[in-house]
Short mmCIF file of C-alpha atoms and ligand atoms in Angstrom, two decimals:
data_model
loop_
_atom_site.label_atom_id
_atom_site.label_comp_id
_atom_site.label_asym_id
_atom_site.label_seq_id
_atom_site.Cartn_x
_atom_site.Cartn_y
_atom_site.Cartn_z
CA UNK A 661 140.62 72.82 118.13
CA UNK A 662 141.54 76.14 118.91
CA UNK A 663 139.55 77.65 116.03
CA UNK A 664 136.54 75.52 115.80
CA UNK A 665 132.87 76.74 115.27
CA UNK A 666 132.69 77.95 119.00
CA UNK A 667 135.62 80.35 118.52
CA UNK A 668 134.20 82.30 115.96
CA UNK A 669 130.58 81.94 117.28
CA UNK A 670 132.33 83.48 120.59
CA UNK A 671 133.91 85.82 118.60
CA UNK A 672 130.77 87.56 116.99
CA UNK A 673 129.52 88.59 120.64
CA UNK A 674 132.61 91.06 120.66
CA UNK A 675 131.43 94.69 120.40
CA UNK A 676 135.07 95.53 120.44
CA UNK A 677 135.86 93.68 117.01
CA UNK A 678 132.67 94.76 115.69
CA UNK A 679 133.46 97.87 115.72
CA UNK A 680 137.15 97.71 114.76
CA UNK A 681 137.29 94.62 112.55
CA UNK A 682 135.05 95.98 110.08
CA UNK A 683 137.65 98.77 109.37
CA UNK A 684 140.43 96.85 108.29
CA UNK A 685 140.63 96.62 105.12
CA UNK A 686 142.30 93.01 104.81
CA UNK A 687 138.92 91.65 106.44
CA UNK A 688 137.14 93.66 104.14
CA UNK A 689 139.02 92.33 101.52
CA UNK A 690 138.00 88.91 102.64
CA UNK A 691 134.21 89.18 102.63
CA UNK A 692 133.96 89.84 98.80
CA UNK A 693 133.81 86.11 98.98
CA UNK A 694 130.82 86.06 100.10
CA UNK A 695 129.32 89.35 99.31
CA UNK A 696 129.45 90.97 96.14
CA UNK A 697 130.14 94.43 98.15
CA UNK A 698 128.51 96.41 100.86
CA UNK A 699 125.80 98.69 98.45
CA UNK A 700 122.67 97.34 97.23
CA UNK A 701 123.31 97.86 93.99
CA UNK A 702 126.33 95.90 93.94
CA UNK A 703 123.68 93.03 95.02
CA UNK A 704 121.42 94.54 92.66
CA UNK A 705 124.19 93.37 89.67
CA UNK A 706 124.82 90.16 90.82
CA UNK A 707 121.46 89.63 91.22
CA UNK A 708 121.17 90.35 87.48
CA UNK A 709 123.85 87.88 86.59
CA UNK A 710 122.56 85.00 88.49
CA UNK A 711 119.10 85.52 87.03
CA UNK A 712 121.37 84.94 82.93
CA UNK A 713 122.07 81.67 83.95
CA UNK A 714 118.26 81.11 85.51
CA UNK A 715 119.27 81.82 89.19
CA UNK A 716 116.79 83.84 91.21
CA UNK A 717 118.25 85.79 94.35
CA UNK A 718 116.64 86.44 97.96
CA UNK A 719 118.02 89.58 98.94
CA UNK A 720 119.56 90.63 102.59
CA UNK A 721 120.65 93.33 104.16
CA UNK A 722 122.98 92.72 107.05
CA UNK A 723 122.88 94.16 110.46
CA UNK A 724 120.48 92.36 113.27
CA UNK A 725 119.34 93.66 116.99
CA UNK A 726 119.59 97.00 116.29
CA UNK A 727 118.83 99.35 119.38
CA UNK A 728 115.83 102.57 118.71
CA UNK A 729 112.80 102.79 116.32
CA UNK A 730 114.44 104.77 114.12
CA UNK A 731 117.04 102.19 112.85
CA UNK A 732 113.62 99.86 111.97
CA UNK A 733 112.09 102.20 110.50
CA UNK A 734 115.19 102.76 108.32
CA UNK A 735 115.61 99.70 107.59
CA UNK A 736 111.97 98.78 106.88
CA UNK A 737 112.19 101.56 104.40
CA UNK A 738 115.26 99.97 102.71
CA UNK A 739 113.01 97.04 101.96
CA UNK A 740 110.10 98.85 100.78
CA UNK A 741 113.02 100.45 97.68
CA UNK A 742 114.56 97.46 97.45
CA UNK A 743 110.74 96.13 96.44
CA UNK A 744 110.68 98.91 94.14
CA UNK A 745 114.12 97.88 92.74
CA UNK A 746 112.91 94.52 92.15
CA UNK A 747 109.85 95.50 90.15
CA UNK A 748 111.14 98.19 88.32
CA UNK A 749 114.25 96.26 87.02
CA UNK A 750 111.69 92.76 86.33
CA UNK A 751 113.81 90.90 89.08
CA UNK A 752 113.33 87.18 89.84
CA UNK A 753 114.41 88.65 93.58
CA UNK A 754 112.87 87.71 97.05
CA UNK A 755 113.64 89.67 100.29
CA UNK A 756 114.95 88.30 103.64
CA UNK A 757 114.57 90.38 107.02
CA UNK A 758 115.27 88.95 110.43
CA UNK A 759 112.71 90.19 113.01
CA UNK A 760 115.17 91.84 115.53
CA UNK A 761 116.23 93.82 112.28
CA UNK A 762 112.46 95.66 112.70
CA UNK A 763 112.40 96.25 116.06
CA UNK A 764 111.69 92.81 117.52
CA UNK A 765 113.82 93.40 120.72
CA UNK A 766 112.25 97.01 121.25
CA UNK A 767 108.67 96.61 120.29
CA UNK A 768 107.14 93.41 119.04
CA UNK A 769 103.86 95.68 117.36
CA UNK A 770 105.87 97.91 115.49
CA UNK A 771 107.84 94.58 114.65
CA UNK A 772 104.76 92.94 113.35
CA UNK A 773 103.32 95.96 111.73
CA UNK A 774 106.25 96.43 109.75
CA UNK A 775 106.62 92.77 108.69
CA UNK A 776 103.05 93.11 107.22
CA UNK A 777 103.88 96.17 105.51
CA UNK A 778 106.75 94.33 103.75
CA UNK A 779 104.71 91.26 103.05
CA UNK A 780 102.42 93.48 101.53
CA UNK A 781 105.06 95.34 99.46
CA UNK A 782 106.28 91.88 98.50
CA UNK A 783 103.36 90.76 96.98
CA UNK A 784 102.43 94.27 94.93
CA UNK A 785 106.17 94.00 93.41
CA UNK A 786 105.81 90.32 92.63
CA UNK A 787 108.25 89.25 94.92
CA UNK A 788 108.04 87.24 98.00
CA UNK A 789 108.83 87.74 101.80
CA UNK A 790 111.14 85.30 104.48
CA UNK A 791 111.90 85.71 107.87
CA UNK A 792 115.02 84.18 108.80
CA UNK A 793 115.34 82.52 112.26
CA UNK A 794 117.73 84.10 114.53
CA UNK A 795 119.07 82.51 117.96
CA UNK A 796 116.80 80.39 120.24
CA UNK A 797 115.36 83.16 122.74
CA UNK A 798 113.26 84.34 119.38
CA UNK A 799 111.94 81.43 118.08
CA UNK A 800 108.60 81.68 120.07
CA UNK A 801 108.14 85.32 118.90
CA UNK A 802 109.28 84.51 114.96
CA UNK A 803 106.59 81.59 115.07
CA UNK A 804 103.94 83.83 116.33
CA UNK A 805 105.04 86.60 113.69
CA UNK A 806 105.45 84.44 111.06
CA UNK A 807 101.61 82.99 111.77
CA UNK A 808 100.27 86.62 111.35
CA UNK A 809 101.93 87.61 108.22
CA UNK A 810 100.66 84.26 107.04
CA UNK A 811 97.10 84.84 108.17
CA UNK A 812 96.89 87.89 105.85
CA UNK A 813 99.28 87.14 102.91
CA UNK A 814 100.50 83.56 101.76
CA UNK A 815 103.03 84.78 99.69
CA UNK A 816 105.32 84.75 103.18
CA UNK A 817 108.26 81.85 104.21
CA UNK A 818 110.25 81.31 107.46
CA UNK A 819 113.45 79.75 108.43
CA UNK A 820 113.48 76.96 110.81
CA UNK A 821 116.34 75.54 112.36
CA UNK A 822 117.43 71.97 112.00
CA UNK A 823 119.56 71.52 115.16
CA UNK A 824 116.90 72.54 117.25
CA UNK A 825 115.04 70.22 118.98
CA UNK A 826 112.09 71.47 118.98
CA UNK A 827 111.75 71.85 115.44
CA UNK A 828 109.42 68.85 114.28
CA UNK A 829 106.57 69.83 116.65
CA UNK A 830 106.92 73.49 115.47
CA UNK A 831 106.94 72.41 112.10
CA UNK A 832 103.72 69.90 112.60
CA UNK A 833 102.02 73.43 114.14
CA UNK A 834 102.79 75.27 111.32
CA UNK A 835 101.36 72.87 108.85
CA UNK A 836 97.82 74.20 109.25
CA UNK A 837 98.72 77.47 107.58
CA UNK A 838 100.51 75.65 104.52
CA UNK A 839 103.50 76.92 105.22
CA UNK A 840 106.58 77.92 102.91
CA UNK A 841 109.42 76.65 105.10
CA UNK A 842 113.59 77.11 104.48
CA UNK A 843 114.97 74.53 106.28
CA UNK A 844 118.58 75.13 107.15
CA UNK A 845 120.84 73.21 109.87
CA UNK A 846 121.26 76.36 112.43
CA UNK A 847 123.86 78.93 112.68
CA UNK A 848 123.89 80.00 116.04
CA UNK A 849 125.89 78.53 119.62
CA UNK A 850 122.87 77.29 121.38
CA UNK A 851 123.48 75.48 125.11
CA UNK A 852 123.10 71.59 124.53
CA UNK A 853 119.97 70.97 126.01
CA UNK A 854 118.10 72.76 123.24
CA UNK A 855 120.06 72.06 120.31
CA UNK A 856 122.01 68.99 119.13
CA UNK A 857 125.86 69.64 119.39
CA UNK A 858 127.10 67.17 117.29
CA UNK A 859 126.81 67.65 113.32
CA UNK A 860 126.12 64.64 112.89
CA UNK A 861 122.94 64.36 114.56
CA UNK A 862 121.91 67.80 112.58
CA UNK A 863 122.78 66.34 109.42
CA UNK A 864 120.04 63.36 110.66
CA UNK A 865 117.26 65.70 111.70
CA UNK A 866 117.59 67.55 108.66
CA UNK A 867 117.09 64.57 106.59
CA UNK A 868 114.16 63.50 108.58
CA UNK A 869 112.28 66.80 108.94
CA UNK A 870 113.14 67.72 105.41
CA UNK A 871 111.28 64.07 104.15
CA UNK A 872 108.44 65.11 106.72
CA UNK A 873 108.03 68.36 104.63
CA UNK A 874 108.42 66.78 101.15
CA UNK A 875 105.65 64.26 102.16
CA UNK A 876 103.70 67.61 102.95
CA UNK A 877 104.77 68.83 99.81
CA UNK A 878 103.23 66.10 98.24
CA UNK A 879 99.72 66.63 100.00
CA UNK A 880 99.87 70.49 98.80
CA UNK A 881 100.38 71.20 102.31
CA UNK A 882 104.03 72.96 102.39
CA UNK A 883 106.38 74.30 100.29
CA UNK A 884 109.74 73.35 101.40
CA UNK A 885 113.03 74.72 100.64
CA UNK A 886 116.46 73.08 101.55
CA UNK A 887 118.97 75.82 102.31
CA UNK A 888 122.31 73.67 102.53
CA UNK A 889 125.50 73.64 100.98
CA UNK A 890 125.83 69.94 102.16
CA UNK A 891 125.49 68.48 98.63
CA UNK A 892 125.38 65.05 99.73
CA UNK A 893 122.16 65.64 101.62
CA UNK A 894 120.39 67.94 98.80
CA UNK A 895 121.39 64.55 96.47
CA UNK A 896 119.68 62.23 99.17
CA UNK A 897 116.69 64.78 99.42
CA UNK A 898 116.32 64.97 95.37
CA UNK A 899 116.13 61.07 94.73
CA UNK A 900 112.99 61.02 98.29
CA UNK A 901 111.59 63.80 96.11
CA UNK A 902 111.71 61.94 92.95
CA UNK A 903 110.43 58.85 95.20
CA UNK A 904 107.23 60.60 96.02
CA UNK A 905 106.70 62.11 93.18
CA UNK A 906 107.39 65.74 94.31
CA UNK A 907 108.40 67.63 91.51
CA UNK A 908 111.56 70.64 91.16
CA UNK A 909 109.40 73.80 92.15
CA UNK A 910 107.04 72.09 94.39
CA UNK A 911 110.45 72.36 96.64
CA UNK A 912 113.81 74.47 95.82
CA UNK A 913 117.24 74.41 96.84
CA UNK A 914 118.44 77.66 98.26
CA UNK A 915 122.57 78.51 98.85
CA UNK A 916 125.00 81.53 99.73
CA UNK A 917 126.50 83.68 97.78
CA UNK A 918 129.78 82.79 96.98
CA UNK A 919 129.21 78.81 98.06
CA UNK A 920 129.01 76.21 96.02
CA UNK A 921 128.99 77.92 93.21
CA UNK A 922 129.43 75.55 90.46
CA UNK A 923 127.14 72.85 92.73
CA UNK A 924 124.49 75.76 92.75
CA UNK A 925 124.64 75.64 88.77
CA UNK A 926 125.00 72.32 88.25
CA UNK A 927 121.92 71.71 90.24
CA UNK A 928 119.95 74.75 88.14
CA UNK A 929 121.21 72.74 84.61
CA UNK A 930 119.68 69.63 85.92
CA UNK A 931 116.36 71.01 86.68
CA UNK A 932 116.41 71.80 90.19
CA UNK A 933 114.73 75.47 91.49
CA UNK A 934 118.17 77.49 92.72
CA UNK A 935 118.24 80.72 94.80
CA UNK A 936 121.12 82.16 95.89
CA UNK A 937 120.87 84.25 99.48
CA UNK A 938 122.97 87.71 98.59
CA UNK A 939 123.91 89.78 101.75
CA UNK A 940 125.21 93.30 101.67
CA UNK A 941 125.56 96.22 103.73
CA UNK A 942 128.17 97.53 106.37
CA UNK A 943 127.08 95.27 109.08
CA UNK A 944 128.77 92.08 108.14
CA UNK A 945 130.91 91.55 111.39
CA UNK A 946 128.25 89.10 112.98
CA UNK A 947 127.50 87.56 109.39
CA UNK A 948 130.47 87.01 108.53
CA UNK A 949 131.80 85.53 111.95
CA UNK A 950 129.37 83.01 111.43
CA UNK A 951 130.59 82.32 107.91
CA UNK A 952 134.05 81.36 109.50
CA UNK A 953 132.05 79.31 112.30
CA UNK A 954 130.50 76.95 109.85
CA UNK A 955 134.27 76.48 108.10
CA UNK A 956 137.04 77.22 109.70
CA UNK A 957 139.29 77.36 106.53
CA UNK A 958 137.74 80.16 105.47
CA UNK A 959 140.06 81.71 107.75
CA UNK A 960 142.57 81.09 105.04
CA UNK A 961 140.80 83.92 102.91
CA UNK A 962 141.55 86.43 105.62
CA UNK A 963 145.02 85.11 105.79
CA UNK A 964 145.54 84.89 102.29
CA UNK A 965 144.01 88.88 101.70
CA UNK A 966 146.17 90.14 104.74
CA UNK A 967 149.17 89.16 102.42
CA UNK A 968 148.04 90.68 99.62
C1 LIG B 2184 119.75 80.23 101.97
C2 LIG B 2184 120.21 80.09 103.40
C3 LIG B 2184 119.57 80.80 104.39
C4 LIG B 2184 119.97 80.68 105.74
N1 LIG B 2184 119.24 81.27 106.71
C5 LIG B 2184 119.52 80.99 108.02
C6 LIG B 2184 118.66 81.44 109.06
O1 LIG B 2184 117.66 82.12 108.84
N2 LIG B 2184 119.00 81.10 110.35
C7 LIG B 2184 120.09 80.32 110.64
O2 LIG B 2184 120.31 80.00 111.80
N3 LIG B 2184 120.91 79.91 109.65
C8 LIG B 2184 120.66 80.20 108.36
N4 LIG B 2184 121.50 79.74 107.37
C9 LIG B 2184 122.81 79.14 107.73
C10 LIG B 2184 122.69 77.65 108.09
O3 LIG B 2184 122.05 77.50 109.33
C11 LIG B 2184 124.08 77.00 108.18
O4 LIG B 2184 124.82 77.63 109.21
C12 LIG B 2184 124.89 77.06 106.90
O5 LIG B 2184 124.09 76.88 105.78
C13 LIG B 2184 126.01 75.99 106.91
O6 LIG B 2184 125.47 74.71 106.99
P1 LIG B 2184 125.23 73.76 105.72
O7 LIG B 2184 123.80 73.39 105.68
O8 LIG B 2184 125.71 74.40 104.48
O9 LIG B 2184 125.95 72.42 106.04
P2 LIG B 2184 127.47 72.04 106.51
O10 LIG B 2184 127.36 70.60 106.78
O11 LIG B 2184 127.88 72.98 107.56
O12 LIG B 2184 128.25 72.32 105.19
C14 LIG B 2184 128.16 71.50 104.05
C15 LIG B 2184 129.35 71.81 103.15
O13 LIG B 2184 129.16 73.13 102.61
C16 LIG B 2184 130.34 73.87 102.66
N5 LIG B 2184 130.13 75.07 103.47
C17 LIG B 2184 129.20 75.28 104.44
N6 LIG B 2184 129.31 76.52 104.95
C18 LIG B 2184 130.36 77.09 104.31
C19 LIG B 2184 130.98 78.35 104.39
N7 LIG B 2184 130.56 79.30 105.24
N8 LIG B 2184 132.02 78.60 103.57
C20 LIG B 2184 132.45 77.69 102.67
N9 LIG B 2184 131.92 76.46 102.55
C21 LIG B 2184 130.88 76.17 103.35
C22 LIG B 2184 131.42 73.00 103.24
O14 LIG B 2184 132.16 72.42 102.20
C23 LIG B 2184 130.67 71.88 103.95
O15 LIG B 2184 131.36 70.70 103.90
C24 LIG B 2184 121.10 79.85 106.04
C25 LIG B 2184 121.74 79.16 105.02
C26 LIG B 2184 121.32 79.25 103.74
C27 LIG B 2184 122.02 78.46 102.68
#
């Protein structure tokens, strides 16, 4: 298929279109889809609306890798208003940073020390910290990060990747520290010897590891959270909850923005705990790429925008 998840995952390696795509304004057009707009505050809004119909939000501000301490530093400081935000305004709103967005790639102990100062921040606004998992050569360095935020402050969660096939033995390490875990199925082209390339085997790992984590769950051990559109799966993980007795809250169900919408509320009217991930900023071009990646016919947004 010539555009099938590796096209676009190809795709968001181009500095060229990064830097040119982003301009055009039929693109730009296209992402309001998924993003409410590029300023905080327009996150800030919808934030407020999902929270009338008893939605909270994890907040996200888009851009990853960035290149010189200064960018980190920026953009740790964007998190420590966006914490303000959140407590002035009484939002039910969590913040999500990936690592290389602080400086992973330049220096892993400013990377660390500004993770803690956001955990920290986190918990003084009432809100709570994740650290989304990025491509495979991190994982090592996220686990280790993730382990010291967690040693210090619980109120701390971490993406781990469902494709991977690693995953169940890092997820049996991590139990120790009762860890707060958003299990999603991967987003990222990773070679075949370290991820499974057919969906259908992710869809089958997910279900196991995520019945691994609810039996954790049960034992007070972990708190997991299912970040998947794939409603089928989040029905077959509801009735194993309701199986062992694990109650809504003791595990949540966390979506896009702009996905599944009425699924996300339907879920939230029957009880379930629903958070829905808001990105925003300038940087979408990588984001957004993968967007297309996971369904092609979103293409047909950028098609139908570039007409009018
Ligand atoms: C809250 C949250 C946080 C995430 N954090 C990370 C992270 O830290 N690291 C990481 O690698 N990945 C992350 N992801 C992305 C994840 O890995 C998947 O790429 C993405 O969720 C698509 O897979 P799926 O589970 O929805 O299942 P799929 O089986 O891919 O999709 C299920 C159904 O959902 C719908 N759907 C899925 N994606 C789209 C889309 N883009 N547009 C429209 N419909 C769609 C389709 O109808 C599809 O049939 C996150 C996802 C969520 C929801």
């Amino acid at each position: 298929m010539p555009f099938g998840r590796g096209f676009f995952l190809a795709l968001a390696k181009s500095p060229y279109l990064n830097n040119h795509v982003t301009k055009w304004s039929f693109v730009r057009r296209a992402t309001k889809k998924f993003m409410p707009g590029e300023a905080p505050e327009d996150a800030i809004d919808a934030c407020a609306q999902l929270a009338r119909s008893g939605r909270g939000t994890i907040f996200t501000k888009l851009g990853e890798a960035i290149t010189n301490r200064d960018e980190a530093t920026a953009v740790r400081d964007h998190y420590l208003w966006m914490f303000d935000q959140i407590k002035a305004r009484n939002l039910p709103g969590h913040v999500s940073v990936k690592p290389t967005q602080l400086g992973l790639d330049i220096d892993e102990q400013l990377c660390a020390q500004y993770t803690l100062q956001l955990a920290d921040k986190a918990k003084g606004s009432g809100s709570f910290l994740w650290i989304d998992m990025e491509d495979s050569a991190y994982v090592d360095r996220t686990l280790a990060l993730y382990k010291k935020v967690k040693s210090v402050n619980p109120d701390a969660g971490l993406a781990m990747q469902a494709y991977l096939f690693r995953t169940p033995k890092d997820i049996a390490d991590l139990m120790s520290v009762k860890p707060v875990i958003r299990l999603v199925k991967g987003a990222y082209a990773e070679p075949p010897h370290i991820a499974y390339p057919r969906k259908a085997d992710t869809d089958r790992a997910y279900y196991d590891i995520a019945n691994t984590m609810l039996m954790a769950a049960k034992d007070g051990n972990c708190l997991p959270i299912f970040g998947t559109h794939d409603v089928a799966l989040v029905g077959r993980i509801i009735a194993r909850a309701k199986e062992l007795n694990v109650a809504p809250g003791k595990y949540e169900i966390h979506m896009l923005y702009g996905i599944k919408d009425a699924e996300q509320q339907r879920l939230r009217n029957d009880g379930q705990v629903v958070k829905t991930l808001i990105s925003y900023g300038a940087a979408w071009f990588k984001w957004y790429m993968r967007r297309l990646a996971e369904r092609p016919a979103n293409v047909g947004f950028v098609l139908r925008s570039m007409i009018g």
